[in-house]
């Protein structure tokens, strides 16, 4: 349920999108939205604005401007690309600014870890730098970027903070923000046929200390997934994990739990650590041409690394560090997109329902 509109202004294209569906479902099902005290219907609007210019200065330079608004977050992205031969790396200059709640690390678990309440910490991020998209083979692709980043924690009133509600630091520097230059390399592998697919990605980040107080760290994350047909059904298994060494702010830790991680738990309610490992398995089988049923099992662990995060937010909030979620769901296929409902049960016998809607056109 929403509205979409495209407008052409000269050679530029402007896309408007306002969407009520997902957030309204979440507002009816999640207690934190129900008790948030937001009385204005406009606060439930999720919208986006996209401006694309294919020939900015007459030499096929491309300019993309994207603005997204959520319930409590926003993101602005500006990307400028100059044309290059296909056998050379494609360059993009990118500027990004975002504000979002930091729930995965500083959130407080509630209702037997099935949901996470705000801990009063939000992250205001600014980054600027260069993206290099390397020419890919038939199965492999890679991307390299180097960016300056400034991360500034703020409270719910928008004021800069250096400590959380319990007096523990929320930055690595101890000041009102952290600065860093990050060199990131990402490689992806994908292969598919009529009966199965395989995907793998590896992301490595290196903090470069150009100044004495800037963060120096090495962080890697991997994700592997395999899908195969099993009779009329389809089995999907995935494994994700990562680790970070060196300077670390609490917001850089890995958050475990929630949709896309371990269902049945709130965001980050399983744990938050310097390392993590999450395994997922889901079997879907068709009921008719529009409806699929699903069974799933998720599990995750911080590998005992929660106590090494500055301020120890995971242990302070009583997060178990390990968790398993099981459940079932349905997938409904509509011409405009796919609707998904999952019913999950965690280790503490707490039930959670998740709603999702994906637009096929997007």
XYZ file of C-alpha atoms in Angstrom:
362
model
C 0.000 0.000 0.000
C 1.652 3.211 -1.126
C 2.268 5.529 -4.032
C 4.896 5.700 -6.761
C 5.514 8.438 -9.277
C 8.170 9.063 -11.924
C 8.802 12.504 -13.445
C 11.156 13.372 -16.320
C 12.834 16.784 -16.082
C 14.899 17.233 -19.217
C 17.282 14.258 -19.298
C 16.969 13.671 -15.564
C 14.528 11.201 -14.059
C 12.943 11.712 -10.627
C 11.296 8.805 -8.796
C 9.046 9.300 -5.772
C 7.962 6.422 -3.571
C 5.835 6.482 -0.417
C 5.130 3.156 1.272
C 2.869 2.447 4.252
C 2.600 -1.327 4.112
C 5.553 -2.791 5.970
C 5.716 -0.159 8.680
C 1.996 -0.254 9.382
C 2.167 -4.032 9.843
C 5.159 -3.617 12.107
C 3.439 -0.878 14.087
C 0.497 -3.192 14.795
C 2.652 -6.166 15.787
C 5.716 -4.729 17.569
C 5.215 -3.372 21.090
C 7.980 -0.809 20.817
C 6.083 1.005 18.043
C 2.837 0.668 19.941
C 4.313 2.360 22.975
C 6.453 4.890 21.166
C 3.998 7.723 21.697
C 4.109 8.922 18.093
C 0.647 10.219 17.471
C 1.129 11.559 13.954
C 0.187 9.262 11.059
C 3.029 10.861 9.074
C 5.538 9.189 11.404
C 4.518 5.820 9.907
C 5.353 6.858 6.333
C 8.349 5.250 4.675
C 9.388 7.171 1.581
C 12.196 7.618 -0.902
C 13.262 10.154 -3.504
C 15.587 9.186 -6.346
C 17.043 11.597 -8.902
C 19.097 10.207 -11.820
C 20.861 12.245 -14.502
C 22.458 10.152 -17.311
C 24.521 12.928 -18.958
C 25.374 15.615 -16.432
C 28.087 17.552 -18.315
C 27.488 16.219 -21.815
C 30.074 13.403 -21.620
C 27.849 10.616 -20.232
C 28.688 11.451 -16.618
C 26.027 9.999 -14.308
C 24.680 11.606 -11.157
C 22.483 9.701 -8.703
C 20.865 11.287 -5.653
C 18.930 9.008 -3.296
C 17.067 9.931 -0.125
C 15.336 7.340 2.072
C 13.180 8.016 5.125
C 12.175 5.377 7.643
C 10.304 5.464 10.916
C 13.342 6.589 12.867
C 16.152 6.661 10.322
C 17.181 8.506 7.180
C 19.843 8.157 4.516
C 21.139 10.502 1.801
C 23.445 9.177 -0.929
C 25.079 11.155 -3.757
C 27.097 9.277 -6.386
C 28.936 10.693 -9.400
C 30.365 8.393 -12.095
C 32.468 9.123 -15.163
C 32.367 6.677 -18.095
C 35.375 4.401 -18.585
C 36.116 1.478 -20.932
C 34.541 -1.774 -19.773
C 37.916 -3.470 -19.200
C 38.928 -0.789 -16.660
C 37.659 -0.319 -13.108
C 34.607 1.922 -12.932
C 35.106 4.907 -10.602
C 32.374 6.449 -8.484
C 32.721 9.356 -6.060
C 30.251 8.839 -3.236
C 29.036 11.063 -0.392
C 26.674 9.603 2.195
C 24.992 10.824 5.374
C 22.751 8.677 7.556
C 21.066 8.734 10.954
C 19.798 5.494 12.506
C 19.097 4.003 15.948
C 21.887 1.792 17.295
C 19.695 -1.018 18.668
C 21.762 -4.094 17.869
C 24.546 -3.246 20.335
C 23.069 -0.779 22.842
C 19.442 -1.948 22.731
C 17.919 -3.587 25.796
C 16.320 -7.050 25.300
C 12.718 -7.437 26.530
C 9.953 -10.071 26.560
C 12.324 -13.035 26.905
C 14.697 -11.593 24.294
C 11.994 -11.544 21.582
C 12.319 -7.798 21.020
C 14.813 -5.039 21.687
C 14.064 -1.662 23.224
C 16.032 1.471 22.398
C 19.041 2.160 24.590
C 18.993 5.867 23.742
C 21.947 5.671 21.305
C 21.696 6.701 17.640
C 24.463 6.933 15.056
C 24.993 9.898 12.758
C 27.403 8.812 9.989
C 29.100 10.857 7.284
C 31.359 9.310 4.642
C 33.016 10.463 1.449
C 35.308 8.586 -0.862
C 35.894 6.557 -3.992
C 34.365 3.242 -5.131
C 36.165 1.079 -7.700
C 34.155 -1.649 -9.415
C 36.595 -4.114 -10.953
C 35.684 -5.899 -14.217
C 34.197 -9.251 -13.246
C 34.420 -12.730 -14.694
C 31.387 -14.902 -15.348
C 31.123 -15.868 -11.660
C 33.344 -13.470 -9.712
C 33.032 -9.748 -9.089
C 34.981 -7.428 -6.815
C 34.738 -3.921 -5.451
C 37.296 -1.734 -3.677
C 36.606 1.497 -1.849
C 38.510 4.003 0.231
C 36.513 6.450 2.300
C 36.796 8.934 5.104
C 34.192 8.275 7.790
C 33.009 10.293 10.759
C 30.673 8.582 13.238
C 28.921 10.716 15.849
C 26.628 9.103 18.455
C 23.592 11.161 19.418
C 20.777 10.643 21.904
C 17.071 10.550 21.081
C 16.960 14.364 21.216
C 19.718 14.676 18.615
C 22.440 15.860 21.003
C 25.970 14.467 20.717
C 26.958 11.972 23.407
C 30.149 10.148 24.358
C 28.567 7.764 26.902
C 25.398 5.695 27.067
C 22.646 5.918 29.676
C 24.752 3.819 32.081
C 27.871 5.966 31.745
C 29.860 3.635 29.505
C 31.688 4.985 26.417
C 29.987 4.704 23.016
C 33.022 5.777 20.964
C 36.555 4.428 20.697
C 38.179 7.838 21.182
C 36.093 8.722 24.254
C 35.073 11.967 22.521
C 31.817 12.877 20.765
C 32.827 11.108 17.569
C 35.287 8.801 15.827
C 37.195 9.519 12.612
C 38.742 6.937 10.335
C 39.868 6.223 6.795
C 38.652 2.778 5.736
C 40.005 0.710 2.859
C 37.463 -1.973 1.963
C 37.734 -4.906 -0.427
C 34.697 -7.029 -1.287
C 34.664 -10.119 -3.495
C 31.561 -12.012 -4.594
C 31.003 -15.382 -6.244
C 27.687 -16.515 -7.704
C 26.783 -19.588 -9.733
C 23.333 -20.928 -10.540
C 21.559 -23.486 -12.701
C 18.040 -24.884 -12.920
C 18.405 -27.010 -9.771
C 20.711 -25.125 -7.408
C 22.750 -22.002 -6.731
C 25.885 -21.120 -4.785
C 26.856 -17.725 -3.439
C 29.853 -16.520 -1.463
C 31.055 -13.086 -0.420
C 34.071 -11.894 1.549
C 34.474 -8.367 2.869
C 37.686 -7.048 4.448
C 38.015 -3.578 5.993
C 41.247 -1.954 7.119
C 41.333 1.227 9.195
C 44.240 3.447 8.102
C 45.618 5.735 10.873
C 46.402 8.882 8.880
C 46.118 10.831 12.160
C 47.244 9.709 15.602
C 43.732 9.431 17.099
C 42.061 7.859 14.075
C 40.951 4.235 14.366
C 43.183 1.387 13.178
C 41.526 -2.019 12.865
C 40.999 -4.997 10.606
C 37.488 -6.378 10.173
C 36.355 -9.222 7.965
C 32.956 -10.734 7.270
C 31.944 -13.640 5.065
C 28.623 -15.037 3.868
C 28.098 -18.372 2.111
C 24.789 -19.805 0.922
C 23.680 -22.871 -1.005
C 20.247 -23.618 -2.413
C 19.140 -26.923 -3.903
C 15.871 -28.411 -5.096
C 14.609 -31.214 -2.864
C 11.721 -32.907 -4.660
C 9.057 -30.256 -5.133
C 10.609 -28.104 -2.409
C 13.720 -25.945 -2.126
C 16.325 -26.094 0.651
C 18.393 -23.007 1.443
C 21.328 -23.145 3.879
C 23.612 -20.249 4.755
C 26.530 -19.484 7.041
C 27.773 -16.004 7.958
C 30.480 -14.864 10.309
C 33.182 -12.358 10.985
C 35.720 -10.912 13.389
C 37.452 -7.624 14.173
C 40.840 -6.895 15.730
C 42.477 -3.613 16.732
C 40.723 -0.431 17.814
C 37.006 -0.963 18.190
C 34.068 1.202 19.158
C 30.999 -0.605 20.537
C 28.984 0.192 17.390
C 31.521 -1.781 15.299
C 30.759 -5.055 17.083
C 28.722 -7.793 15.424
C 25.055 -7.849 16.509
C 23.387 -11.273 16.533
C 19.626 -11.766 16.536
C 16.599 -10.549 14.621
C 15.203 -10.854 11.114
C 18.024 -11.809 8.756
C 20.007 -13.311 11.628
C 18.326 -15.437 14.322
C 14.541 -15.171 14.101
C 12.653 -15.389 17.395
C 15.024 -12.869 18.967
C 15.038 -9.095 18.863
C 17.710 -7.207 16.951
C 21.020 -7.976 18.642
C 19.256 -9.788 21.511
C 21.335 -12.981 21.171
C 24.628 -11.175 21.654
C 27.121 -8.601 20.446
C 30.787 -9.455 20.131
C 34.076 -8.991 18.347
C 33.315 -12.219 16.484
C 30.153 -13.989 15.385
C 28.857 -17.038 13.573
C 25.271 -17.447 12.313
C 23.780 -20.481 10.517
C 20.373 -20.583 8.811
C 18.399 -23.348 7.130
C 15.018 -22.970 5.428
C 12.904 -25.438 3.484
C 10.114 -24.079 1.288
C 7.602 -26.141 -0.630
C 4.746 -25.035 -2.893
C 1.117 -25.274 -1.788
C -0.231 -23.828 -5.056
C 0.973 -21.453 -7.762
C 0.737 -18.436 -5.415
C 1.474 -19.857 -1.961
C 4.617 -21.451 -0.509
C 5.017 -22.839 3.010
C 8.326 -22.704 4.877
C 10.094 -24.349 7.818
C 13.239 -22.744 9.216
C 15.900 -23.015 11.894
C 18.374 -20.255 12.806
C 21.219 -20.296 15.301
C 23.935 -17.812 16.233
C 26.783 -17.238 18.683
C 29.250 -14.505 19.607
C 31.926 -17.196 20.138
C 32.514 -15.911 23.674
C 33.776 -12.548 22.405
C 31.061 -10.362 23.966
C 33.221 -9.474 26.980
C 35.890 -7.978 24.695
C 33.605 -5.224 23.373
C 34.343 -1.889 25.129
C 31.809 -1.258 27.885
C 30.644 -4.884 27.670
C 27.123 -3.960 26.417
C 26.107 -7.561 25.694
C 26.797 -8.938 29.161
C 25.506 -5.784 30.887
C 22.144 -6.266 29.186
C 22.079 -9.981 29.990
C 22.375 -11.234 26.414
C 22.961 -15.003 26.376
C 25.641 -14.994 23.663
C 24.087 -18.042 21.960
C 20.590 -18.609 20.598
C 18.403 -20.814 18.434
C 15.151 -19.885 16.722
C 12.781 -22.248 14.902
C 9.480 -21.698 13.174
C 7.387 -21.746 10.048
C 5.943 -19.275 7.604
C 4.176 -18.597 4.332
C 5.286 -16.831 1.151
C 2.530 -15.321 -0.997
C 3.294 -14.280 -4.579
C 1.407 -11.290 -5.955
C 1.948 -9.563 -9.298
C 3.259 -6.436 -7.541
C 5.563 -8.306 -5.130
C 5.990 -11.059 -2.557
C 4.424 -11.034 0.922
C 6.079 -13.022 3.704
C 4.966 -13.986 7.212
C 7.197 -15.893 9.664
C 6.220 -17.302 13.058
C 9.317 -17.937 15.230
C 9.980 -19.458 18.651
C 13.194 -18.789 20.587
C 14.985 -20.693 23.366
C 12.768 -19.049 25.986
C 9.527 -20.227 24.340
C 8.710 -16.648 23.315
C 6.792 -16.302 20.050
C 7.386 -13.593 17.444
C 5.662 -12.825 14.130
C 7.539 -11.130 11.291
C 5.987 -9.442 8.248
C 7.812 -8.620 5.037
C 6.970 -7.326 1.591
C 9.329 -7.148 -1.379
C 8.543 -5.250 -4.548
C 9.356 -7.291 -7.664
C 9.950 -4.135 -9.683
C 12.641 -2.989 -7.284
